[in-house]
Coordinates of C-alpha atoms in Angstrom, one line a residue:
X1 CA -22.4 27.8 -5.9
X2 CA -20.8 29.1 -9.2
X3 CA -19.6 26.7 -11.7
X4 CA -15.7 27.9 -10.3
X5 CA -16.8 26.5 -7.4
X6 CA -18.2 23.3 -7.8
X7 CA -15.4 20.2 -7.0
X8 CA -13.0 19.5 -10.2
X9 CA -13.7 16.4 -12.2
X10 CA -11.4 13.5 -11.7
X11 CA -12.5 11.8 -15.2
X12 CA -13.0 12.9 -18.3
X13 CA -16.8 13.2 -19.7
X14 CA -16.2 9.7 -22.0
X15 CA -14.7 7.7 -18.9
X16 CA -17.2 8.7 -16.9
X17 CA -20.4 7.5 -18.9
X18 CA -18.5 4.1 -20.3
X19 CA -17.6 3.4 -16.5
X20 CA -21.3 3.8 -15.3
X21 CA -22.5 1.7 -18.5
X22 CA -20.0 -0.8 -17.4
X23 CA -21.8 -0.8 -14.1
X24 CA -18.5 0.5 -12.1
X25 CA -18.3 3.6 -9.7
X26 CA -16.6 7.1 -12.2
X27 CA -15.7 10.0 -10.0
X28 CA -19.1 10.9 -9.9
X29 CA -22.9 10.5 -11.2
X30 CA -22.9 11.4 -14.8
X31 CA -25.2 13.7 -15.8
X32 CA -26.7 13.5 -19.3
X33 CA -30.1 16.0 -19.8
X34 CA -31.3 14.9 -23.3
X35 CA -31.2 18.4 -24.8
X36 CA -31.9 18.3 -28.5
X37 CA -34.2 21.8 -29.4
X38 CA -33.1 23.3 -26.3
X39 CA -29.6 24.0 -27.7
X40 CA -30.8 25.7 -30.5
X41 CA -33.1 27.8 -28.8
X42 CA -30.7 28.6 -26.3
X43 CA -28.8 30.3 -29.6
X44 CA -32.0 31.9 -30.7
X45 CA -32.7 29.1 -33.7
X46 CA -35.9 27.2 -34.5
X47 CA -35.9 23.3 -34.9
X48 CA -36.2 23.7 -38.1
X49 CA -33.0 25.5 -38.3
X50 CA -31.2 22.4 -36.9
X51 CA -33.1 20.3 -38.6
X52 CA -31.5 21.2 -42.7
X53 CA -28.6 22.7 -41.0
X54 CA -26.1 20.0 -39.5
X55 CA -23.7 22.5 -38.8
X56 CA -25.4 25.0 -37.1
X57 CA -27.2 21.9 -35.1
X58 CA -23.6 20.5 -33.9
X59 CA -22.6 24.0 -32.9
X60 CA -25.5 24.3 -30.7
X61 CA -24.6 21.2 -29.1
X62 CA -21.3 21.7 -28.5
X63 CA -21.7 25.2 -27.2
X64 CA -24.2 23.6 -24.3
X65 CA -21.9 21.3 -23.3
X66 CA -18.7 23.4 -23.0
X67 CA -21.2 25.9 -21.0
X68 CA -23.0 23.9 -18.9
X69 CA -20.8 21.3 -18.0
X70 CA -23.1 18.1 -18.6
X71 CA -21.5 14.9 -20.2
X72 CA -22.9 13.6 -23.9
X73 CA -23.8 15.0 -27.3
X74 CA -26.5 14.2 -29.3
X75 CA -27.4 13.6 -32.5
X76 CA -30.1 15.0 -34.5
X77 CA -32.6 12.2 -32.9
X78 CA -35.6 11.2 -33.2
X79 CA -37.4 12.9 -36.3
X80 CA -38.4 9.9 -38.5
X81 CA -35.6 9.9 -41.0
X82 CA -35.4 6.0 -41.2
X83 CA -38.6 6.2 -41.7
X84 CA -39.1 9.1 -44.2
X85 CA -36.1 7.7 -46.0
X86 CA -38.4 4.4 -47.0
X87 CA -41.4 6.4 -48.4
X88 CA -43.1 8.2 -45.3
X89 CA -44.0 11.2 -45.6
X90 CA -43.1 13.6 -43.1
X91 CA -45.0 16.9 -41.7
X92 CA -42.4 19.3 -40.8
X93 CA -43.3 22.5 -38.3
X94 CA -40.8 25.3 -38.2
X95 CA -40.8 25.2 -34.7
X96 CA -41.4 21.0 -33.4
X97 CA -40.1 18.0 -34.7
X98 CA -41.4 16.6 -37.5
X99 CA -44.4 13.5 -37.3
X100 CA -45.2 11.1 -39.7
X101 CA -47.7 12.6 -42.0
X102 CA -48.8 9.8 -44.1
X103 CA -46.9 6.1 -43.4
X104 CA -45.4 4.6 -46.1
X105 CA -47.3 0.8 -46.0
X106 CA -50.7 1.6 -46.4
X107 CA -51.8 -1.5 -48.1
X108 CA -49.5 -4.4 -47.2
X109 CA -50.0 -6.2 -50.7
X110 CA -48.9 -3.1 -53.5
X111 CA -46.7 -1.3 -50.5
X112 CA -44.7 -3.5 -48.9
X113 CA -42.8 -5.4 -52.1
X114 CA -42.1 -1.5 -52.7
X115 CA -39.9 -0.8 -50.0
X116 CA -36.4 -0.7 -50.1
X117 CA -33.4 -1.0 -47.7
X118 CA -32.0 3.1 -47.5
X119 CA -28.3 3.7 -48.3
X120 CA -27.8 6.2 -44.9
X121 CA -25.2 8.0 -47.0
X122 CA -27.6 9.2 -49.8
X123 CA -31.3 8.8 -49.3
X124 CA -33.4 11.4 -47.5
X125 CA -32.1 13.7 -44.7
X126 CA -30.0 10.5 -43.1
X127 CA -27.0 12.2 -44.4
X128 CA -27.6 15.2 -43.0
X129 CA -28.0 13.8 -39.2
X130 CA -24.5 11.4 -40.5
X131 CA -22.6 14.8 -41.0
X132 CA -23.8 16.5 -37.9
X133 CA -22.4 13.4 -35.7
X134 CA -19.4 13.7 -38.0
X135 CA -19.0 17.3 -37.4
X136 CA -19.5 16.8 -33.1
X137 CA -16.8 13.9 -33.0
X138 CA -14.3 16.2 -34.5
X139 CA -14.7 18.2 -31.8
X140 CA -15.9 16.4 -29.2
X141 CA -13.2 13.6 -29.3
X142 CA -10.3 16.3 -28.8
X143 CA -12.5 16.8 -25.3
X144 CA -13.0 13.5 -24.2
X145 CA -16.7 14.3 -24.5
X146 CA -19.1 11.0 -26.2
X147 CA -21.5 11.4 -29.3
X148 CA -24.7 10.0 -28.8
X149 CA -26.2 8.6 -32.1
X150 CA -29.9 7.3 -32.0
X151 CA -31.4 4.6 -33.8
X152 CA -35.4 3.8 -33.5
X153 CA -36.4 0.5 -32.2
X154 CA -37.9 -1.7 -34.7
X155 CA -41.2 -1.2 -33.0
X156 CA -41.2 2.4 -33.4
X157 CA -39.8 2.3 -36.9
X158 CA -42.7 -0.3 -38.0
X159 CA -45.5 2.4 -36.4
X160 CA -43.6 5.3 -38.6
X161 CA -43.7 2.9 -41.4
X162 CA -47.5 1.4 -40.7
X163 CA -49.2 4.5 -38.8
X164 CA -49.4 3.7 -35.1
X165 CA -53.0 3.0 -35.0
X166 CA -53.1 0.6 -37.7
X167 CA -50.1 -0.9 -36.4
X168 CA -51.3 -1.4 -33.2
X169 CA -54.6 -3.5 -35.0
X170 CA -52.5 -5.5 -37.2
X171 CA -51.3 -7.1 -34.0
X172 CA -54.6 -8.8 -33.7
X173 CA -55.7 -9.4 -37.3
X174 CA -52.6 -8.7 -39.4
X175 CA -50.1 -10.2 -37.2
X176 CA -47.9 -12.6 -40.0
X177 CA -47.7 -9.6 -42.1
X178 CA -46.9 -6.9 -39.0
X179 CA -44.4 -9.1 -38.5
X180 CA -42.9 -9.5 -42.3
X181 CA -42.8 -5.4 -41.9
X182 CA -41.1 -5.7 -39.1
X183 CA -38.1 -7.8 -40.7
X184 CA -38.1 -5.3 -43.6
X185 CA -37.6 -2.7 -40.3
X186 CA -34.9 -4.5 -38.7
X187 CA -32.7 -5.0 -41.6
X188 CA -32.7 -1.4 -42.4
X189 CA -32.0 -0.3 -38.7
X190 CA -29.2 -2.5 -38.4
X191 CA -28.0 -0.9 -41.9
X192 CA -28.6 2.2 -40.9
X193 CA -26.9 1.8 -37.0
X194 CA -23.3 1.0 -38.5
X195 CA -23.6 4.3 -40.6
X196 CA -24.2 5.9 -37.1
X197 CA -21.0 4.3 -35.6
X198 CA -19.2 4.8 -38.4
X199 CA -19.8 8.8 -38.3
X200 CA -18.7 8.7 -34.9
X201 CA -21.0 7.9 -32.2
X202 CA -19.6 6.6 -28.8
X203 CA -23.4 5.6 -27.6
X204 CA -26.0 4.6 -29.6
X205 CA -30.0 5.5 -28.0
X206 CA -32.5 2.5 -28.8
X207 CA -36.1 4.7 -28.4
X208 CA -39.3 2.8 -28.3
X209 CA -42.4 5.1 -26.6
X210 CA -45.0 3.0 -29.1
X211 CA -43.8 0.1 -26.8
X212 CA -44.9 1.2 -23.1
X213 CA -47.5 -0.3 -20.8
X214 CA -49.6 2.6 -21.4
X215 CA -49.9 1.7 -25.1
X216 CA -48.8 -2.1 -25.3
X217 CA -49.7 -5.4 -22.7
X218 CA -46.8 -7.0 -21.8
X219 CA -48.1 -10.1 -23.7
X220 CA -47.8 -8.4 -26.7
X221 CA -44.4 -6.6 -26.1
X222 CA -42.9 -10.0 -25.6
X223 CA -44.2 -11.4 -28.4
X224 CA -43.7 -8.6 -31.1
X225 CA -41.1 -6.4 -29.7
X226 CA -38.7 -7.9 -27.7
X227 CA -37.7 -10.4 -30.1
X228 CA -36.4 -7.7 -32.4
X229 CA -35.2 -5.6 -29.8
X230 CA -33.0 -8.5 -29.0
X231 CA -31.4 -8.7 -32.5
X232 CA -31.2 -4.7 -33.3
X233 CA -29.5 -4.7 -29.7
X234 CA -27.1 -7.5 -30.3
X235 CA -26.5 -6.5 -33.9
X236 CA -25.1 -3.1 -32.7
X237 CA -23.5 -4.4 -29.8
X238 CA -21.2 -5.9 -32.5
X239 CA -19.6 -2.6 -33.4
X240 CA -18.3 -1.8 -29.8
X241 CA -20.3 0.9 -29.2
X242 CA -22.1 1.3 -25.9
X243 CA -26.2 0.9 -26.3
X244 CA -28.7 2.2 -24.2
X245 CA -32.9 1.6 -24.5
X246 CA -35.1 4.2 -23.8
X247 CA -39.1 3.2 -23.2
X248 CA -41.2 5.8 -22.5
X249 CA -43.9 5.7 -19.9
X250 CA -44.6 2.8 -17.5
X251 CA -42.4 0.4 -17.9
X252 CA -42.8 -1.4 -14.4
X253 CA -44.0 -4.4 -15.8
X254 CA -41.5 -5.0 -18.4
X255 CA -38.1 -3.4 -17.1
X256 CA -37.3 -7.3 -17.0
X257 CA -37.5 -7.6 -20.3
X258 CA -36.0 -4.5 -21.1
X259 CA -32.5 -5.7 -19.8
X260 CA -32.9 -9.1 -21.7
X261 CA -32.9 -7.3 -24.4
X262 CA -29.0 -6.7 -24.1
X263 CA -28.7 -2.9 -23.6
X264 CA -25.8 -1.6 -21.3
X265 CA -28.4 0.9 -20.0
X266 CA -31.4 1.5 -19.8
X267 CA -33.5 5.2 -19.1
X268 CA -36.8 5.5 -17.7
X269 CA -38.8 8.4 -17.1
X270 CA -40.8 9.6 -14.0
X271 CA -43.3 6.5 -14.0
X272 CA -40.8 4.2 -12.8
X273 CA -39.7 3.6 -9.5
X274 CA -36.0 4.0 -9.8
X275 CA -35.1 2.3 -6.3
X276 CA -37.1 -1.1 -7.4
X277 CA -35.7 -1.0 -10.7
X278 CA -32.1 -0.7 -9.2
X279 CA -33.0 -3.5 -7.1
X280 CA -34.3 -5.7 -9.5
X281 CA -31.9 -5.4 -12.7
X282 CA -29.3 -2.6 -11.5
X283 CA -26.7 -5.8 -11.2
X284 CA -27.3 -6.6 -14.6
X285 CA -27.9 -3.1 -16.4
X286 CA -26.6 0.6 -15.7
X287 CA -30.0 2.6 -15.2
X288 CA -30.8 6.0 -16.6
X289 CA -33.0 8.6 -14.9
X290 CA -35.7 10.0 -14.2
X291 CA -36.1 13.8 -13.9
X292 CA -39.1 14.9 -14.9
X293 CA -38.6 17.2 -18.6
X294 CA -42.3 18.6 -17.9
X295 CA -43.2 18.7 -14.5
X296 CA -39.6 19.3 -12.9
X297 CA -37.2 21.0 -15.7
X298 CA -39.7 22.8 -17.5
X299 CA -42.1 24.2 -14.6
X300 CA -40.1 23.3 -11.5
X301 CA -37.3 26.0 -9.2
X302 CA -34.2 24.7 -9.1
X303 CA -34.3 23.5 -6.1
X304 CA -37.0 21.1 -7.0
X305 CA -34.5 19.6 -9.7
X306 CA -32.3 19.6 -6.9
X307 CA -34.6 17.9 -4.7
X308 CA -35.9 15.0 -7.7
X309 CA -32.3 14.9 -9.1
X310 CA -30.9 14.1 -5.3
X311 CA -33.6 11.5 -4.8
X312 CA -32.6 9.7 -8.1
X313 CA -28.9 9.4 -7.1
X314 CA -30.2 8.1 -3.3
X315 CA -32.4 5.0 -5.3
X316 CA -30.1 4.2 -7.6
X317 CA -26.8 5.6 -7.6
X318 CA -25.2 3.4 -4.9
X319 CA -22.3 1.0 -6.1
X320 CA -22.1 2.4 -9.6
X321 CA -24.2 1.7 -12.7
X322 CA -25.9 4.8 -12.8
X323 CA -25.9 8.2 -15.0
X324 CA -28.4 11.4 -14.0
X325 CA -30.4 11.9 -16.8
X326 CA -33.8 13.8 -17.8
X327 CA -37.1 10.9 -17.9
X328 CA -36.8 12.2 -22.0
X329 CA -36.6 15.1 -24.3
X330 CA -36.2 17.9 -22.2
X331 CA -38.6 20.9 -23.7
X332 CA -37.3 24.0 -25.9
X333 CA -38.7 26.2 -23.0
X334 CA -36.5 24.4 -19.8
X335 CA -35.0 27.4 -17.5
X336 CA -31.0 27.3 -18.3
X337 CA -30.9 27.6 -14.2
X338 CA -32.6 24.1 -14.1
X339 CA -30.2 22.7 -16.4
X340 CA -27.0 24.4 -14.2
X341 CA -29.4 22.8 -11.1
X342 CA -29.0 19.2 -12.3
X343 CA -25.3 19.4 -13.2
X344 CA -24.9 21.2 -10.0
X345 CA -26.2 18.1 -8.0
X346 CA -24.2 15.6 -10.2
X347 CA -21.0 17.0 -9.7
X348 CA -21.5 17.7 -5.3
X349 CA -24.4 15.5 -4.4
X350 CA -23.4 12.6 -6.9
X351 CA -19.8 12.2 -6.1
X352 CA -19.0 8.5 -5.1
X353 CA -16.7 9.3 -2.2
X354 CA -19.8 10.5 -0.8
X355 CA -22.5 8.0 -1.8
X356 CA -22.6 4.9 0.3

């Protein structure tokens, strides 16, 4: 079926997603693949290119959406700035996202007084993502399509601060100062958050993979995570925008917690079964998910993105609350045809005078 075939929207792209998050039946499923390196490359750029180049990376976004059909933006997401912009330093690839080269609090005694709250409109490559989301809500607003801004949890942003591993053993015999860092973290987030809504985003992504059951007990997530999450999550909440929390891995044993936090959303990948999770908290929360980015979009036919994207909207799409997404980041590498497959199954498979 060619895209001049597939059934004309009813709604625009922004209706759409804020009627899901507000747990409410849109026209259809909406269909958000997280595609961040994938636009460029589909232009013939590097990350890298994206990366010092805000215009160039808005273009890429906005020329993926117009062409295949999918319903939210993003921002340059998910590369440390926060964290580079208090005293990390970052290793940059030309061709993957950057990673934290060497953390900024090495020694809590002599590093932590040193740290300083960021101004998001001067200090480090912050303004750089700021004018890219500028530059999309220009354009996108005249469509009707939303910006997506992200904004790290405070977990996440305390690891890229710390280092992961040493983060992760302060919760056992640093835990008063963990937590002091994690205050710093949380004001700085909050900070930077209303710079993101300010530039223009519609949505903002909460991102915690440090915080999973494959790297954290559930003990310990309630004890130094969800706390935080609760006020970063409230504290946005506050500018009107629509949040949603992302947690990589298995999340099974936490979801609960997850939608205490306060999000409108939240997105899972593959691990989690999206028919219990709809079950448990899909009356409280609008649930994200969960194609596969490796196994399905980057190695699977179309027709298995047909098949995983089609079983998503049968476990969690009925009564409203829920947007077709990718389980994360899809890869630079994903066939365009899986992309057009997912969209393809939103707008026939996931239309809601067809879902029960």
């Amino acid at each position: 079926m060619s895209a001049e075939e597939l059934p004309k929207d009813e709604m625009t792209s922004y209706d759409r997603l804020m009627t899901a998050f507000e747990l409410k039946k849109p026209d259809r499923v909406p269909v958000t693949p997280f595609n961040r390196e994938w636009c460029l490359r589909q232009l013939g750029f590097k990350f890298i290119d994206g990366l010092m180049n805000p215009e160039l990376y808005a273009y890429s976004q906005v020329w993926c959406i117009k062409k295949f059909g999918y319903d939210m933006v993003l921002d340059m997401l998910a590369v440390h700035a926060e964290s580079e912009a208090m005293g990390s330093k970052l290793h940059i690839p030309e061709d993957a996202p950057p990673s934290v080269a060497v953390p900024a609090v090495r020694d809590y005694k002599t590093d932590l007084p040193k740290l300083r709250i960021p101004n998001p409109w001067r200090d480090g490559r912050l303004p750089l993502i700021l004018r890219g989301t500028q530059i999309m809500k220009a354009i996108c607003k005249k469509m009707d399509i939303p910006v997506m801004g992200y904004v790290q949890a405070v977990f996440r942003h305390t690891c890229m601060l710390r280092g992961t591993e040493a983060a992760m053993l302060d919760i056992k015999k640093r835990p008063d100062e963990l937590k002091e860092l994690m205050e710093i973290a949380l004001e700085s987030l909050i900070v930077y958050a209303n710079a993101v809504v300010e530039a223009g985003a519609d949505i903002i992504w909460v991102s915690d993979p440090v915080s999973s059951g494959d790297m954290l007990s559930r003990k310990h997530f309630e004890e130094f995570v969800h706390p935080y999450l609760r006020k970063e999550i409230k504290e946005i909440r506050r500018t009107g925008v629509k949040v949603f929390l992302h947690i990589c891995g298995n999340v099974n044993d936490r979801i609960d917690l997850m939608a205490e936090a306060g999000p409108h959303a939240i997105s899972v990948d593959e691990k989690v079964d999206l028919a219990r999770a709809k079950k448990l908290i899909g009356h409280k929360v609008c649930l994200m998910g969960n194609v596969s980015p490796g196994k399905t979009l980057l190695f699977g036919k179309p027709s298995d993105v047909e098949a995983e994207a089609k079983k998503a909207i049968d476990d969690a799409a009925a009564g409203g609350g829920f947007v077709l997404a990718s389980g994360c980041l899809t890869p630079a590498g994903m066939p365009a045809e899986n992309v057009e497959a997912l969209v393809r199954v939103a707008k026939t498979y996931g239309r809601y005078d067809h879902i029960k």
